[in-house]
Amino acid sequence: MSAANEPVAGGAGLVGIVLVSHSGPVAESVAELAVGLAGGGAEAPIAAAGGTPDGGFGTSAELIAEAARRVDRGAGVALLADLGSAVLTVKALIAEGDELPGSAQLVDAPFVEGAVAAVVTASAGADLTAVAAAAEEAYGYRKE
Amino acid sequence: MSKTAFDAALIVRWMTVSAAAVDREAGRLTELDAAIGDADHGSNMQRGFTAVVKALETEPPATPGAVLITAGRQLISTVGGASGPLYGTLLRRSGKGLGEAPQVTAEELRAGLQAGVEAVARLGGAAPGDKTMLDALAPGVEALAVSFDAAAEAAERGALATVPMLARKGRASYLGERSIGHQDPGATSSALLFAALAEVAK
């Protein structure tokens, strides 16, 4: 397993970030990318929850819940998801009420850009609202 | 409307008959999904309902509401595709609507399912006409006010009516015009649930 699958050391009091993708390697790779681009200040705990437990494509509620618990430092958990069932499963888990840490929030953001923004912001010690806002703002950076 | 009183055992039977139908039709559901989705709806639903039946056998819940909540939770945890959270939400929200009563009337079951269908619409952001499971669920729940048989027929008609529709939600929506001419797999599996309900309500 890559380092991205493990929460970054430290992170006490920081917002945790979970990346939910249909693919394990995509989730892990985006987590690594975000941590790498955040530079030396990247301390926010981040976990990848990609694919199914047997390594296939899809969404696993179990992996998501486990990842959210792993990065929860009491300051909230921001979840970013890629497509269809990843988004719906996170929403359904939050609606369940007791599957994710109470402060868990699905962030409406582009997956890669949002992950980078979330990690940078969370590592600076921002609260969950600010982390979510930073990730959502990533939709505003047009590419043409 | 039917005078049947639904207790936990009858709702468990609805789930086991549904699971058997999903099992029987898994190949067809996957074939339909191969045309406009990612060809896993049958196997995903099969995995989900197998887990539902196992959970209900291991620890049989005492009320109709608890049966549906347990079933919904299993679907969310085990399906792996979008149908998991969608069907999971349908059953969980319906179960919550039934409260803790040891028995519910057909009318109470209808009201619970209505709440479940509305929750599915909110979760997926879909409406009837989008070529989704709602095209079977919405008319099915509406016809429950008449009878369980009428609901099964309405859901089946609703599923068939998705053939000429243009998909606006989910992976099929990426296909645009090419989604036209194929029956929606989600609406097809939803019709199976209504058929199973009509069978156990007799």
Short mmCIF file of C-alpha atoms in Angstrom, two decimals:
data_model
loop_
_atom_site.label_atom_id
_atom_site.label_comp_id
_atom_site.label_asym_id
_atom_site.label_seq_id
_atom_site.Cartn_x
_atom_site.Cartn_y
_atom_site.Cartn_z
CA MET A 1 0.00 0.00 0.00
CA SER A 2 1.25 3.49 -0.72
CA ALA A 3 1.77 6.14 1.91
CA ALA A 4 -1.45 7.80 0.76
CA ASN A 5 -3.45 5.00 2.26
CA GLU A 6 -2.09 5.85 5.69
CA PRO A 7 -3.01 9.07 7.40
CA VAL A 8 -0.19 11.58 7.39
CA ALA A 9 1.56 11.62 10.75
CA GLY A 10 0.27 14.12 13.25
CA GLY A 11 -2.81 16.05 12.36
CA ALA A 12 -4.16 16.52 15.87
CA GLY A 13 -6.99 19.01 15.80
CA LEU A 14 -6.92 19.25 12.00
CA VAL A 15 -9.78 18.51 9.61
CA GLY A 16 -9.47 15.04 8.10
CA ILE A 17 -9.94 14.37 4.39
CA VAL A 18 -11.26 11.24 2.70
CA LEU A 19 -10.98 10.72 -1.05
CA VAL A 20 -13.64 8.37 -2.42
CA SER A 21 -13.11 7.07 -5.93
CA HIS A 22 -14.37 4.16 -8.02
CA SER A 23 -10.75 3.09 -8.26
CA GLY A 24 -8.32 2.32 -5.45
CA PRO A 25 -5.26 3.53 -7.37
CA VAL A 26 -7.04 6.76 -8.37
CA ALA A 27 -7.96 7.59 -4.76
CA GLU A 28 -4.48 6.78 -3.49
CA SER A 29 -2.73 8.59 -6.29
CA VAL A 30 -4.81 11.74 -5.89
CA ALA A 31 -4.12 11.67 -2.16
CA GLU A 32 -0.38 11.44 -2.85
CA LEU A 33 -0.62 14.22 -5.41
CA ALA A 34 -2.49 16.49 -3.00
CA VAL A 35 -0.02 15.87 -0.20
CA GLY A 36 2.90 16.40 -2.59
CA LEU A 37 1.51 19.67 -3.96
CA ALA A 38 0.69 20.95 -0.48
CA GLY A 39 4.43 20.93 0.19
CA GLY A 40 6.09 20.81 3.57
CA GLY A 41 3.06 22.13 5.37
CA ALA A 42 0.89 19.12 4.56
CA GLU A 43 -0.08 17.75 7.91
CA ALA A 44 -3.79 17.16 7.57
CA PRO A 45 -4.73 13.49 7.89
CA ILE A 46 -5.88 12.13 4.53
CA ALA A 47 -7.12 8.67 3.60
CA ALA A 48 -8.05 7.04 0.32
CA ALA A 49 -11.22 4.96 -0.02
CA GLY A 50 -11.16 3.72 -3.58
CA GLY A 51 -12.79 0.78 -5.31
CA THR A 52 -14.23 -2.29 -3.67
CA PRO A 53 -12.50 -4.26 -0.87
CA ASP A 54 -11.45 -6.94 -3.39
CA GLY A 55 -9.71 -4.36 -5.54
CA GLY A 56 -12.42 -3.94 -8.18
CA PHE A 57 -14.02 -0.76 -9.48
CA GLY A 58 -16.92 0.53 -7.42
CA THR A 59 -17.76 2.06 -4.09
CA SER A 60 -17.39 0.44 -0.68
CA ALA A 61 -19.35 1.87 2.24
CA GLU A 62 -17.08 -0.14 4.52
CA LEU A 63 -13.86 1.38 3.17
CA ILE A 64 -15.37 4.88 3.33
CA ALA A 65 -16.49 4.52 6.94
CA GLU A 66 -13.14 3.04 7.93
CA ALA A 67 -11.22 5.85 6.20
CA ALA A 68 -13.38 8.52 7.84
CA ARG A 69 -12.78 7.06 11.29
CA ARG A 70 -9.06 6.90 10.57
CA VAL A 71 -8.68 10.61 9.74
CA ASP A 72 -11.07 11.93 12.38
CA ARG A 73 -9.14 14.11 14.84
CA GLY A 74 -12.24 15.73 16.28
CA ALA A 75 -12.18 18.73 13.95
CA GLY A 76 -14.43 17.31 11.25
CA VAL A 77 -14.01 15.14 8.19
CA ALA A 78 -14.36 16.37 4.61
CA LEU A 79 -15.20 13.71 2.02
CA LEU A 80 -14.57 14.24 -1.68
CA ALA A 81 -16.07 11.77 -4.16
CA ASP A 82 -15.63 11.20 -7.87
CA LEU A 83 -18.70 9.77 -9.64
CA GLY A 84 -22.25 8.46 -9.25
CA SER A 85 -22.23 5.73 -6.65
CA ALA A 86 -19.30 7.26 -4.76
CA VAL A 87 -21.30 10.45 -4.27
CA LEU A 88 -24.54 8.62 -3.49
CA THR A 89 -22.92 6.24 -1.02
CA VAL A 90 -21.34 9.09 0.94
CA LYS A 91 -24.70 10.90 1.00
CA ALA A 92 -26.49 7.76 2.13
CA LEU A 93 -23.90 7.09 4.86
CA ILE A 94 -24.25 10.63 6.17
CA ALA A 95 -28.04 10.21 6.17
CA GLU A 96 -27.63 7.00 8.18
CA GLY A 97 -26.41 9.17 11.02
CA ASP A 98 -24.16 6.71 12.85
CA GLU A 99 -21.88 5.31 10.14
CA LEU A 100 -19.51 8.27 9.83
CA PRO A 101 -18.07 10.69 12.41
CA GLY A 102 -20.80 13.20 13.31
CA SER A 103 -18.97 16.06 11.65
CA ALA A 104 -18.49 14.28 8.33
CA GLN A 105 -19.40 16.37 5.32
CA LEU A 106 -19.59 15.62 1.61
CA VAL A 107 -17.82 18.41 -0.20
CA ASP A 108 -19.15 19.42 -3.61
CA ALA A 109 -15.86 19.83 -5.44
CA PRO A 110 -13.89 18.59 -8.46
CA PHE A 111 -11.99 15.52 -7.30
CA VAL A 112 -8.35 16.33 -8.06
CA GLU A 113 -8.42 20.11 -7.75
CA GLY A 114 -10.68 19.93 -4.73
CA ALA A 115 -8.43 17.42 -3.01
CA VAL A 116 -5.40 19.69 -3.39
CA ALA A 117 -7.30 22.73 -2.12
CA ALA A 118 -8.73 20.76 0.81
CA VAL A 119 -5.36 19.37 1.90
CA VAL A 120 -3.62 22.74 1.69
CA THR A 121 -6.40 24.47 3.61
CA ALA A 122 -6.81 21.78 6.24
CA SER A 123 -3.04 21.60 6.79
CA ALA A 124 -3.05 25.34 7.55
CA GLY A 125 -5.37 24.60 10.45
CA ALA A 126 -8.61 25.83 8.87
CA ASP A 127 -11.95 24.54 10.14
CA LEU A 128 -14.28 22.24 8.20
CA THR A 129 -16.33 25.09 6.73
CA ALA A 130 -13.21 26.76 5.36
CA VAL A 131 -11.83 23.46 4.01
CA ALA A 132 -15.11 22.74 2.23
CA ALA A 133 -15.29 26.27 0.84
CA ALA A 134 -11.73 26.08 -0.49
CA ALA A 135 -12.43 22.76 -2.22
CA GLU A 136 -15.70 24.02 -3.68
CA GLU A 137 -13.96 27.14 -5.00
CA ALA A 138 -11.88 24.87 -7.21
CA TYR A 139 -14.92 24.69 -9.52
CA GLY A 140 -14.30 28.37 -10.26
CA TYR A 141 -10.88 27.97 -11.84
CA ARG A 142 -11.74 27.73 -15.52
CA LYS A 143 -9.29 26.12 -17.94
CA GLU A 144 -9.98 28.21 -21.02
CA MET B 1 -57.10 -1.67 -0.68
CA SER B 2 -56.01 -4.91 0.94
CA LYS B 3 -56.98 -5.53 4.54
CA THR B 4 -53.76 -7.50 5.07
CA ALA B 5 -51.87 -6.59 8.22
CA PHE B 6 -48.12 -6.66 7.69
CA ASP B 7 -45.99 -7.99 10.49
CA ALA B 8 -42.22 -8.45 10.52
CA ALA B 9 -42.46 -12.00 9.12
CA LEU B 10 -44.45 -10.82 6.11
CA ILE B 11 -41.97 -8.04 5.36
CA VAL B 12 -39.12 -10.57 5.69
CA ARG B 13 -41.00 -12.69 3.16
CA TRP B 14 -41.23 -9.68 0.84
CA MET B 15 -37.44 -9.36 1.04
CA THR B 16 -36.80 -13.07 0.46
CA VAL B 17 -39.20 -13.19 -2.50
CA SER B 18 -37.50 -10.05 -3.85
CA ALA B 19 -34.11 -11.69 -3.40
CA ALA B 20 -35.30 -14.76 -5.30
CA ALA B 21 -36.61 -12.56 -8.12
CA VAL B 22 -33.33 -10.64 -8.30
CA ASP B 23 -31.49 -13.96 -8.38
CA ARG B 24 -33.69 -15.29 -11.19
CA GLU B 25 -33.49 -12.08 -13.23
CA ALA B 26 -29.85 -11.18 -12.50
CA GLY B 27 -28.75 -12.14 -16.00
CA ARG B 28 -31.42 -10.00 -17.62
CA LEU B 29 -30.65 -7.02 -15.34
CA THR B 30 -26.97 -7.22 -16.24
CA GLU B 31 -27.83 -7.52 -19.95
CA LEU B 32 -29.97 -4.39 -19.75
CA ASP B 33 -27.15 -2.65 -17.88
CA ALA B 34 -24.61 -3.76 -20.47
CA ALA B 35 -26.53 -1.74 -23.08
CA ILE B 36 -26.50 1.59 -21.24
CA GLY B 37 -24.56 1.15 -17.99
CA ASP B 38 -21.53 -0.72 -16.73
CA ALA B 39 -22.97 -4.23 -16.92
CA ASP B 40 -23.06 -4.99 -13.22
CA HIS B 41 -26.62 -4.23 -12.07
CA GLY B 42 -27.65 -7.87 -11.86
CA SER B 43 -24.59 -9.05 -9.98
CA ASN B 44 -24.63 -5.99 -7.71
CA MET B 45 -28.28 -6.51 -6.79
CA GLN B 46 -27.68 -10.21 -6.31
CA ARG B 47 -24.83 -9.53 -3.89
CA GLY B 48 -26.93 -6.96 -2.03
CA PHE B 49 -30.05 -9.08 -1.64
CA THR B 50 -28.04 -12.15 -0.68
CA ALA B 51 -26.63 -10.06 2.18
CA VAL B 52 -30.14 -8.85 3.05
CA VAL B 53 -31.52 -12.39 3.34
CA LYS B 54 -28.52 -13.51 5.39
CA ALA B 55 -28.83 -10.56 7.79
CA LEU B 56 -32.57 -11.14 8.24
CA GLU B 57 -31.97 -14.84 8.93
CA THR B 58 -29.15 -14.23 11.38
CA GLU B 59 -30.96 -11.64 13.45
CA PRO B 60 -34.65 -11.39 12.55
CA PRO B 61 -35.91 -7.90 13.41
CA ALA B 62 -39.11 -7.67 15.46
CA THR B 63 -41.03 -5.03 13.52
CA PRO B 64 -41.77 -4.30 9.84
CA GLY B 65 -39.89 -1.00 10.14
CA ALA B 66 -36.82 -2.72 11.57
CA VAL B 67 -36.83 -5.32 8.78
CA LEU B 68 -36.70 -2.61 6.13
CA ILE B 69 -34.03 -0.62 8.00
CA THR B 70 -31.83 -3.72 8.31
CA ALA B 71 -32.34 -4.57 4.64
CA GLY B 72 -31.55 -1.01 3.56
CA ARG B 73 -28.37 -0.93 5.59
CA GLN B 74 -27.18 -4.19 3.99
CA LEU B 75 -27.81 -2.82 0.50
CA ILE B 76 -25.89 0.39 1.19
CA SER B 77 -22.95 -1.62 2.57
CA THR B 78 -22.69 -4.42 0.06
CA VAL B 79 -23.93 -3.46 -3.42
CA GLY B 80 -20.92 -1.39 -4.55
CA GLY B 81 -22.75 0.57 -7.25
CA ALA B 82 -25.27 3.39 -7.30
CA SER B 83 -28.18 1.00 -6.79
CA GLY B 84 -26.87 0.29 -3.26
CA PRO B 85 -27.36 3.73 -1.75
CA LEU B 86 -30.52 4.26 -3.81
CA TYR B 87 -32.30 1.00 -2.86
CA GLY B 88 -30.78 1.24 0.62
CA THR B 89 -32.29 4.67 1.06
CA LEU B 90 -35.64 3.48 -0.32
CA LEU B 91 -35.91 0.68 2.23
CA ARG B 92 -34.38 2.50 5.19
CA ARG B 93 -36.51 5.58 4.78
CA SER B 94 -39.61 3.45 4.26
CA GLY B 95 -38.73 1.49 7.41
CA LYS B 96 -38.23 4.66 9.43
CA GLY B 97 -41.62 5.86 8.24
CA LEU B 98 -43.22 2.72 9.70
CA GLY B 99 -41.91 3.49 13.18
CA GLU B 100 -41.85 0.73 15.78
CA ALA B 101 -45.32 -0.72 15.30
CA PRO B 102 -45.36 -4.56 15.44
CA GLN B 103 -47.90 -4.57 12.58
CA VAL B 104 -48.76 -2.05 9.91
CA THR B 105 -51.77 -1.74 7.66
CA ALA B 106 -51.49 -1.69 3.88
CA GLU B 107 -52.16 2.05 4.00
CA GLU B 108 -49.35 2.60 6.49
CA LEU B 109 -47.01 0.55 4.33
CA ARG B 110 -48.01 2.65 1.32
CA ALA B 111 -47.28 5.87 3.22
CA GLY B 112 -43.89 4.50 4.37
CA LEU B 113 -42.93 3.51 0.83
CA GLN B 114 -44.07 6.89 -0.45
CA ALA B 115 -41.60 8.54 1.95
CA GLY B 116 -38.93 6.10 0.75
CA VAL B 117 -39.53 6.93 -2.90
CA GLU B 118 -39.37 10.66 -2.16
CA ALA B 119 -36.03 10.12 -0.38
CA VAL B 120 -34.68 8.26 -3.44
CA ALA B 121 -35.73 11.16 -5.67
CA ARG B 122 -33.90 13.62 -3.40
CA LEU B 123 -30.76 11.49 -3.09
CA GLY B 124 -30.39 10.96 -6.84
CA GLY B 125 -31.80 14.32 -7.86
CA ALA B 126 -34.00 12.51 -10.38
CA ALA B 127 -37.64 12.82 -11.38
CA PRO B 128 -39.96 10.49 -13.30
CA GLY B 129 -39.10 10.73 -17.00
CA ASP B 130 -35.33 10.71 -16.40
CA LYS B 131 -35.10 6.98 -17.25
CA THR B 132 -34.28 5.77 -13.74
CA MET B 133 -35.76 3.47 -11.10
CA LEU B 134 -38.16 6.29 -10.24
CA ASP B 135 -40.04 5.59 -13.46
CA ALA B 136 -41.18 2.31 -11.90
CA LEU B 137 -41.19 3.35 -8.24
CA ALA B 138 -43.34 6.47 -8.60
CA PRO B 139 -46.25 4.92 -10.51
CA GLY B 140 -45.94 1.78 -8.38
CA VAL B 141 -46.34 3.66 -5.12
CA GLU B 142 -49.14 5.75 -6.55
CA ALA B 143 -51.10 2.63 -7.60
CA LEU B 144 -50.60 1.10 -4.14
CA ALA B 145 -53.57 3.26 -3.14
CA VAL B 146 -55.65 0.97 -5.40
CA SER B 147 -54.16 -2.48 -4.73
CA PHE B 148 -50.88 -4.39 -4.56
CA ASP B 149 -51.61 -6.00 -7.93
CA ALA B 150 -52.30 -2.60 -9.47
CA ALA B 151 -48.98 -1.37 -8.05
CA ALA B 152 -47.08 -4.32 -9.56
CA GLU B 153 -48.69 -3.68 -12.95
CA ALA B 154 -48.04 0.06 -12.78
CA ALA B 155 -44.37 -0.48 -11.86
CA GLU B 156 -43.95 -2.99 -14.71
CA ARG B 157 -45.60 -0.57 -17.17
CA GLY B 158 -43.35 2.17 -15.79
CA ALA B 159 -40.26 0.06 -16.42
CA LEU B 160 -41.36 -0.70 -20.00
CA ALA B 161 -42.07 2.99 -20.54
CA THR B 162 -38.37 3.79 -19.99
CA VAL B 163 -37.46 2.18 -23.35
CA PRO B 164 -38.01 5.30 -25.51
CA MET B 165 -36.72 7.72 -22.87
CA LEU B 166 -33.49 9.71 -23.00
CA ALA B 167 -31.40 9.05 -19.87
CA ARG B 168 -30.73 12.17 -17.83
CA LYS B 169 -29.11 10.61 -14.75
CA GLY B 170 -26.29 8.23 -13.99
CA ARG B 171 -23.85 6.67 -16.38
CA ALA B 172 -26.51 6.14 -19.07
CA SER B 173 -26.87 9.92 -19.37
CA TYR B 174 -23.34 10.09 -20.86
CA LEU B 175 -24.70 8.13 -23.82
CA GLY B 176 -27.21 10.84 -24.72
CA GLU B 177 -29.37 9.77 -27.65
CA ARG B 178 -27.85 6.29 -27.63
CA SER B 179 -29.62 5.61 -24.35
CA ILE B 180 -32.92 5.67 -26.25
CA GLY B 181 -34.35 2.25 -27.14
CA HIS B 182 -33.10 0.42 -24.04
CA GLN B 183 -35.09 -0.43 -20.93
CA ASP B 184 -33.65 1.05 -17.76
CA PRO B 185 -32.16 -1.68 -15.54
CA GLY B 186 -32.98 0.17 -12.32
CA ALA B 187 -36.63 0.60 -13.27
CA THR B 188 -36.66 -3.10 -14.16
CA SER B 189 -35.37 -4.18 -10.76
CA SER B 190 -37.78 -1.79 -9.05
CA ALA B 191 -40.67 -3.50 -10.83
CA LEU B 192 -39.41 -6.82 -9.42
CA LEU B 193 -39.79 -5.46 -5.89
CA PHE B 194 -43.39 -4.44 -6.54
CA ALA B 195 -44.16 -7.83 -8.09
CA ALA B 196 -42.72 -9.51 -5.00
CA LEU B 197 -44.79 -7.28 -2.73
CA ALA B 198 -47.96 -8.16 -4.63
CA GLU B 199 -47.08 -11.84 -4.31
CA VAL B 200 -46.62 -11.78 -0.53
CA ALA B 201 -49.62 -9.47 0.06
CA LYS B 202 -52.03 -12.04 -1.38
#
